[in-house]
Amino acid sequence: GCDSTIVSDTITVWPNPIADITTEPVCDSTEAIFFDSSDSTNVPITSWFWDFGDPGLLSDTSIANDSVTHIYSTWGDFNITLTITDQNDCQDTHIEPITIWPNPVANFDSIYSCLLPSPDSIFSYSTIIFNNTSTLDPFGGGYIQWESWYIDDNLADSTLYTTPFDTSFSAGQYSIDLFVYSDNGCIDSISNTIQVVDIPISVFTLIGDTFCV
């Protein structure tokens, strides 16, 4: 008769690592930070491959471990992909969305008016109204929430956006700085210099008190 031989062997099935990313939204032109929060489950992770999903850059990948940073080419919504490999060559991939908020674009204009403080003044005060004309891309979400005005690096006014700021100046040169803040904490600023000059005041003297006409 025929003989049979029973052969047995033992195989090991290793668990896959579990890839995960921790991050949070940031403003445009700011470094986004990505932390590797993966679970190795069994043996140490030996390699990381990050794809930032930034179509505006030719090179938007990294093989750094633990945590990485990236400055996106523009604002918007992006997907970052992390692929990890452990010591057993087991892999896992995780995709995490991130939002990059747009920065406001600071700008302002001004309206001048002149006032004489007293009849015998030798100089005039100029009252200037500053209008905040800053903008924020409506497609990026959010709105301009706050503004701060500085005159020669000294805080002059801080208030809600769209509230005109006015103040009086004596003759001289002044540096005007405007900082605008979005509801997402994104900031932009602009600086202009203004020159305030005296208004000439007419002065005359009568010689004698009798005149022929």
mmCIF file of C-alpha atoms in Angstrom:
data_model
loop_
_atom_site.group_PDB
_atom_site.id
_atom_site.type_symbol
_atom_site.label_atom_id
_atom_site.label_comp_id
_atom_site.label_asym_id
_atom_site.label_seq_id
_atom_site.Cartn_x
_atom_site.Cartn_y
_atom_site.Cartn_z
ATOM 1 C CA GLY A 1 0.000 0.000 0.000
ATOM 2 C CA CYS A 2 0.882 3.680 -0.197
ATOM 3 C CA ASP A 3 2.292 5.515 2.752
ATOM 4 C CA SER A 4 1.467 9.115 3.587
ATOM 5 C CA THR A 5 3.514 11.586 5.492
ATOM 6 C CA ILE A 6 1.988 14.439 7.372
ATOM 7 C CA VAL A 7 4.146 17.552 7.415
ATOM 8 C CA SER A 8 3.371 20.546 9.566
ATOM 9 C CA ASP A 9 4.969 23.924 9.840
ATOM 10 C CA THR A 10 4.417 27.056 11.818
ATOM 11 C CA ILE A 11 3.956 30.468 10.251
ATOM 12 C CA THR A 12 3.886 33.815 11.961
ATOM 13 C CA VAL A 13 1.396 36.465 10.913
ATOM 14 C CA TRP A 14 2.518 39.838 12.093
ATOM 15 C CA PRO A 15 0.065 42.645 12.699
ATOM 16 C CA ASN A 16 0.314 45.701 10.515
ATOM 17 C CA PRO A 17 1.345 48.967 12.105
ATOM 18 C CA ILE A 18 -1.374 51.610 12.295
ATOM 19 C CA ALA A 19 -0.405 54.898 10.639
ATOM 20 C CA ASP A 20 -1.790 58.133 12.056
ATOM 21 C CA ILE A 21 -1.051 61.869 11.833
ATOM 22 C CA THR A 22 -1.681 64.699 14.281
ATOM 23 C CA THR A 23 -1.825 68.238 12.890
ATOM 24 C CA GLU A 24 -3.912 71.422 12.942
ATOM 25 C CA PRO A 25 -4.761 74.235 10.507
ATOM 26 C CA VAL A 26 -2.339 77.144 10.048
ATOM 27 C CA CYS A 27 -2.222 80.441 8.180
ATOM 28 C CA ASP A 28 -0.756 80.831 4.703
ATOM 29 C CA SER A 29 3.060 81.133 4.594
ATOM 30 C CA THR A 30 3.286 79.511 8.047
ATOM 31 C CA GLU A 31 4.924 76.166 8.730
ATOM 32 C CA ALA A 32 2.415 73.357 9.160
ATOM 33 C CA ILE A 33 3.647 70.772 11.666
ATOM 34 C CA PHE A 34 2.817 67.090 11.267
ATOM 35 C CA PHE A 35 3.404 64.653 14.117
ATOM 36 C CA ASP A 36 3.650 60.910 13.607
ATOM 37 C CA SER A 37 1.151 59.427 16.041
ATOM 38 C CA SER A 38 1.273 55.949 14.529
ATOM 39 C CA ASP A 39 1.001 52.739 16.563
ATOM 40 C CA SER A 40 3.798 50.261 15.847
ATOM 41 C CA THR A 41 1.628 47.426 17.355
ATOM 42 C CA ASN A 42 4.476 44.890 17.387
ATOM 43 C CA VAL A 43 7.971 45.959 16.348
ATOM 44 C CA PRO A 44 9.566 49.369 15.798
ATOM 45 C CA ILE A 45 8.726 51.475 12.743
ATOM 46 C CA THR A 46 11.796 51.769 10.540
ATOM 47 C CA SER A 47 10.768 54.123 7.738
ATOM 48 C CA TRP A 48 8.381 56.980 7.075
ATOM 49 C CA PHE A 49 7.277 58.497 3.777
ATOM 50 C CA TRP A 50 5.353 61.766 3.857
ATOM 51 C CA ASP A 51 3.522 63.209 0.856
ATOM 52 C CA PHE A 52 2.235 66.719 1.614
ATOM 53 C CA GLY A 53 -0.153 66.839 -1.357
ATOM 54 C CA ASP A 54 1.043 70.280 -2.408
ATOM 55 C CA PRO A 55 0.603 70.574 -6.201
ATOM 56 C CA GLY A 56 2.330 73.953 -6.240
ATOM 57 C CA LEU A 57 5.735 72.431 -5.450
ATOM 58 C CA LEU A 58 7.843 70.013 -7.482
ATOM 59 C CA SER A 59 9.191 68.391 -4.316
ATOM 60 C CA ASP A 60 6.606 67.919 -1.593
ATOM 61 C CA THR A 61 7.716 64.679 0.089
ATOM 62 C CA SER A 62 9.894 63.748 3.042
ATOM 63 C CA ILE A 63 11.373 60.624 4.619
ATOM 64 C CA ALA A 64 11.924 62.219 8.014
ATOM 65 C CA ASN A 65 10.653 60.356 11.044
ATOM 66 C CA ASP A 66 8.596 61.413 14.032
ATOM 67 C CA SER A 67 7.550 64.915 12.908
ATOM 68 C CA VAL A 68 7.911 67.083 9.807
ATOM 69 C CA THR A 69 7.093 70.643 8.746
ATOM 70 C CA HIS A 70 5.950 72.076 5.443
ATOM 71 C CA ILE A 71 5.060 75.533 4.131
ATOM 72 C CA TYR A 72 2.318 75.189 1.528
ATOM 73 C CA SER A 73 2.573 77.111 -1.728
ATOM 74 C CA THR A 74 -0.853 78.708 -1.218
ATOM 75 C CA TRP A 75 -3.904 78.524 1.025
ATOM 76 C CA GLY A 76 -6.611 75.891 0.636
ATOM 77 C CA ASP A 77 -7.472 72.327 1.656
ATOM 78 C CA PHE A 78 -4.837 69.629 1.221
ATOM 79 C CA ASN A 79 -4.386 65.931 2.003
ATOM 80 C CA ILE A 80 -1.151 64.727 3.568
ATOM 81 C CA THR A 81 -0.289 61.043 3.236
ATOM 82 C CA LEU A 82 1.948 59.078 5.617
ATOM 83 C CA THR A 83 3.175 55.587 4.773
ATOM 84 C CA ILE A 84 5.035 53.719 7.507
ATOM 85 C CA THR A 85 7.015 50.472 7.350
ATOM 86 C CA ASP A 86 7.994 48.456 10.391
ATOM 87 C CA GLN A 87 10.849 46.097 11.108
ATOM 88 C CA ASN A 88 8.892 43.177 9.604
ATOM 89 C CA ASP A 89 8.322 45.124 6.355
ATOM 90 C CA CYS A 90 4.637 45.495 7.190
ATOM 91 C CA GLN A 91 3.132 48.758 5.992
ATOM 92 C CA ASP A 92 0.175 51.033 6.563
ATOM 93 C CA THR A 93 -0.923 54.337 5.017
ATOM 94 C CA HIS A 94 -2.968 57.162 6.489
ATOM 95 C CA ILE A 95 -4.396 60.278 4.774
ATOM 96 C CA GLU A 96 -5.084 63.373 6.893
ATOM 97 C CA PRO A 97 -6.757 66.584 5.628
ATOM 98 C CA ILE A 98 -5.391 69.995 6.578
ATOM 99 C CA THR A 99 -6.717 73.502 5.969
ATOM 100 C CA ILE A 100 -4.384 76.409 5.220
ATOM 101 C CA TRP A 101 -6.196 79.687 5.898
ATOM 102 C CA PRO A 102 -5.600 82.770 3.729
ATOM 103 C CA ASN A 103 -3.921 85.824 5.227
ATOM 104 C CA PRO A 104 -5.702 89.167 5.095
ATOM 105 C CA VAL A 105 -4.156 91.849 2.864
ATOM 106 C CA ALA A 106 -3.684 95.028 4.893
ATOM 107 C CA ASN A 107 -4.376 98.422 3.305
ATOM 108 C CA PHE A 108 -5.809 101.801 4.301
ATOM 109 C CA ASP A 109 -6.565 105.251 2.955
ATOM 110 C CA SER A 110 -6.909 108.588 4.728
ATOM 111 C CA ILE A 111 -8.994 111.769 4.658
ATOM 112 C CA TYR A 112 -7.476 115.067 5.750
ATOM 113 C CA SER A 113 -9.074 118.094 7.391
ATOM 114 C CA CYS A 114 -7.395 121.077 9.030
ATOM 115 C CA LEU A 115 -8.376 122.935 12.178
ATOM 116 C CA LEU A 116 -6.898 126.045 13.786
ATOM 117 C CA PRO A 117 -6.722 125.485 17.548
ATOM 118 C CA SER A 118 -6.885 129.188 18.371
ATOM 119 C CA PRO A 119 -6.960 132.549 16.532
ATOM 120 C CA ASP A 120 -3.390 133.406 17.472
ATOM 121 C CA SER A 121 -1.885 129.992 16.654
ATOM 122 C CA ILE A 122 1.179 129.915 14.498
ATOM 123 C CA PHE A 123 0.507 126.316 13.426
ATOM 124 C CA SER A 124 -2.468 124.174 12.559
ATOM 125 C CA TYR A 125 -3.603 120.751 13.646
ATOM 126 C CA SER A 126 -4.527 118.256 10.957
ATOM 127 C CA THR A 127 -7.267 115.763 11.767
ATOM 128 C CA ILE A 128 -6.823 112.620 9.711
ATOM 129 C CA ILE A 129 -9.417 109.872 9.356
ATOM 130 C CA PHE A 130 -7.929 106.485 8.507
ATOM 131 C CA ASN A 131 -10.186 104.008 6.729
ATOM 132 C CA ASN A 132 -9.245 100.343 6.843
ATOM 133 C CA THR A 133 -9.589 99.004 3.285
ATOM 134 C CA SER A 134 -7.979 95.624 3.992
ATOM 135 C CA THR A 135 -9.334 92.532 2.261
ATOM 136 C CA LEU A 136 -9.571 88.777 2.845
ATOM 137 C CA ASP A 137 -10.264 86.294 0.073
ATOM 138 C CA PRO A 138 -13.924 85.257 0.548
ATOM 139 C CA PHE A 139 -13.281 81.783 -0.845
ATOM 140 C CA GLY A 140 -10.816 80.994 1.932
ATOM 141 C CA GLY A 141 -13.327 81.227 4.749
ATOM 142 C CA GLY A 142 -13.201 83.551 7.715
ATOM 143 C CA TYR A 143 -13.318 87.318 7.962
ATOM 144 C CA ILE A 144 -11.244 90.277 9.176
ATOM 145 C CA GLN A 145 -12.089 90.660 12.830
ATOM 146 C CA TRP A 146 -9.709 93.115 14.471
ATOM 147 C CA GLU A 147 -7.397 96.020 13.655
ATOM 148 C CA SER A 148 -4.605 97.811 15.494
ATOM 149 C CA TRP A 149 -3.159 101.215 14.565
ATOM 150 C CA TYR A 150 0.320 102.378 15.565
ATOM 151 C CA ILE A 151 1.749 105.895 15.266
ATOM 152 C CA ASP A 152 5.554 105.953 15.436
ATOM 153 C CA ASP A 153 5.477 102.430 16.931
ATOM 154 C CA ASN A 154 3.087 103.458 19.726
ATOM 155 C CA LEU A 155 -0.335 101.812 19.910
ATOM 156 C CA ALA A 156 -2.911 104.481 19.031
ATOM 157 C CA ASP A 157 -6.092 102.471 18.615
ATOM 158 C CA SER A 158 -7.291 98.877 18.639
ATOM 159 C CA THR A 159 -10.837 98.059 17.669
ATOM 160 C CA LEU A 160 -13.165 95.920 15.592
ATOM 161 C CA TYR A 161 -12.624 95.939 11.859
ATOM 162 C CA THR A 162 -14.376 98.626 9.750
ATOM 163 C CA THR A 163 -14.380 101.200 12.568
ATOM 164 C CA PRO A 164 -12.649 104.343 11.204
ATOM 165 C CA PHE A 165 -9.775 105.683 13.268
ATOM 166 C CA ASP A 166 -9.136 109.416 13.482
ATOM 167 C CA THR A 167 -6.625 111.543 15.355
ATOM 168 C CA SER A 168 -5.016 114.981 15.193
ATOM 169 C CA PHE A 169 -1.442 115.721 14.257
ATOM 170 C CA SER A 170 0.766 118.737 14.625
ATOM 171 C CA ALA A 171 3.276 119.452 11.871
ATOM 172 C CA GLY A 172 5.813 116.688 11.346
ATOM 173 C CA GLN A 173 6.453 113.300 9.788
ATOM 174 C CA TYR A 174 4.728 110.222 11.180
ATOM 175 C CA SER A 175 4.925 106.496 10.583
ATOM 176 C CA ILE A 176 1.477 104.864 10.461
ATOM 177 C CA ASP A 177 1.249 101.082 10.868
ATOM 178 C CA LEU A 178 -1.902 99.023 10.499
ATOM 179 C CA PHE A 179 -2.175 95.406 11.662
ATOM 180 C CA VAL A 180 -5.254 93.384 10.684
ATOM 181 C CA TYR A 181 -6.277 90.043 12.164
ATOM 182 C CA SER A 182 -8.677 87.445 10.791
ATOM 183 C CA ASP A 183 -10.982 85.365 12.967
ATOM 184 C CA ASN A 184 -8.591 82.443 12.349
ATOM 185 C CA GLY A 185 -5.664 84.384 13.804
ATOM 186 C CA CYS A 186 -3.987 85.223 10.488
ATOM 187 C CA ILE A 187 -2.199 88.576 10.389
ATOM 188 C CA ASP A 188 -0.973 91.119 7.865
ATOM 189 C CA SER A 189 0.368 94.645 8.247
ATOM 190 C CA ILE A 190 1.193 97.721 6.214
ATOM 191 C CA SER A 191 3.257 100.803 7.019
ATOM 192 C CA ASN A 192 3.007 104.262 5.447
ATOM 193 C CA THR A 193 4.641 107.586 6.234
ATOM 194 C CA ILE A 194 2.657 110.822 6.261
ATOM 195 C CA GLN A 195 3.952 114.390 6.275
ATOM 196 C CA VAL A 196 1.848 116.997 8.098
ATOM 197 C CA VAL A 197 2.716 120.623 7.328
ATOM 198 C CA ASP A 198 1.708 123.939 8.878
ATOM 199 C CA ILE A 199 -0.995 126.022 7.268
ATOM 200 C CA PRO A 200 0.370 129.484 6.499
ATOM 201 C CA ILE A 201 -1.367 132.187 8.537
ATOM 202 C CA SER A 202 -1.707 135.681 7.096
ATOM 203 C CA VAL A 203 -0.248 138.426 9.277
ATOM 204 C CA PHE A 204 -0.198 142.131 8.388
ATOM 205 C CA THR A 205 0.593 145.406 10.118
ATOM 206 C CA LEU A 206 -1.076 148.780 9.518
ATOM 207 C CA ILE A 207 1.333 151.710 9.205
ATOM 208 C CA GLY A 208 -0.463 154.756 10.441
ATOM 209 C CA ASP A 209 -4.138 155.160 11.085
ATOM 210 C CA THR A 210 -5.085 157.698 8.369
ATOM 211 C CA PHE A 211 -5.562 156.778 4.708
ATOM 212 C CA CYS A 212 -6.663 158.618 1.570
ATOM 213 C CA VAL A 213 -9.197 157.023 -0.687
#
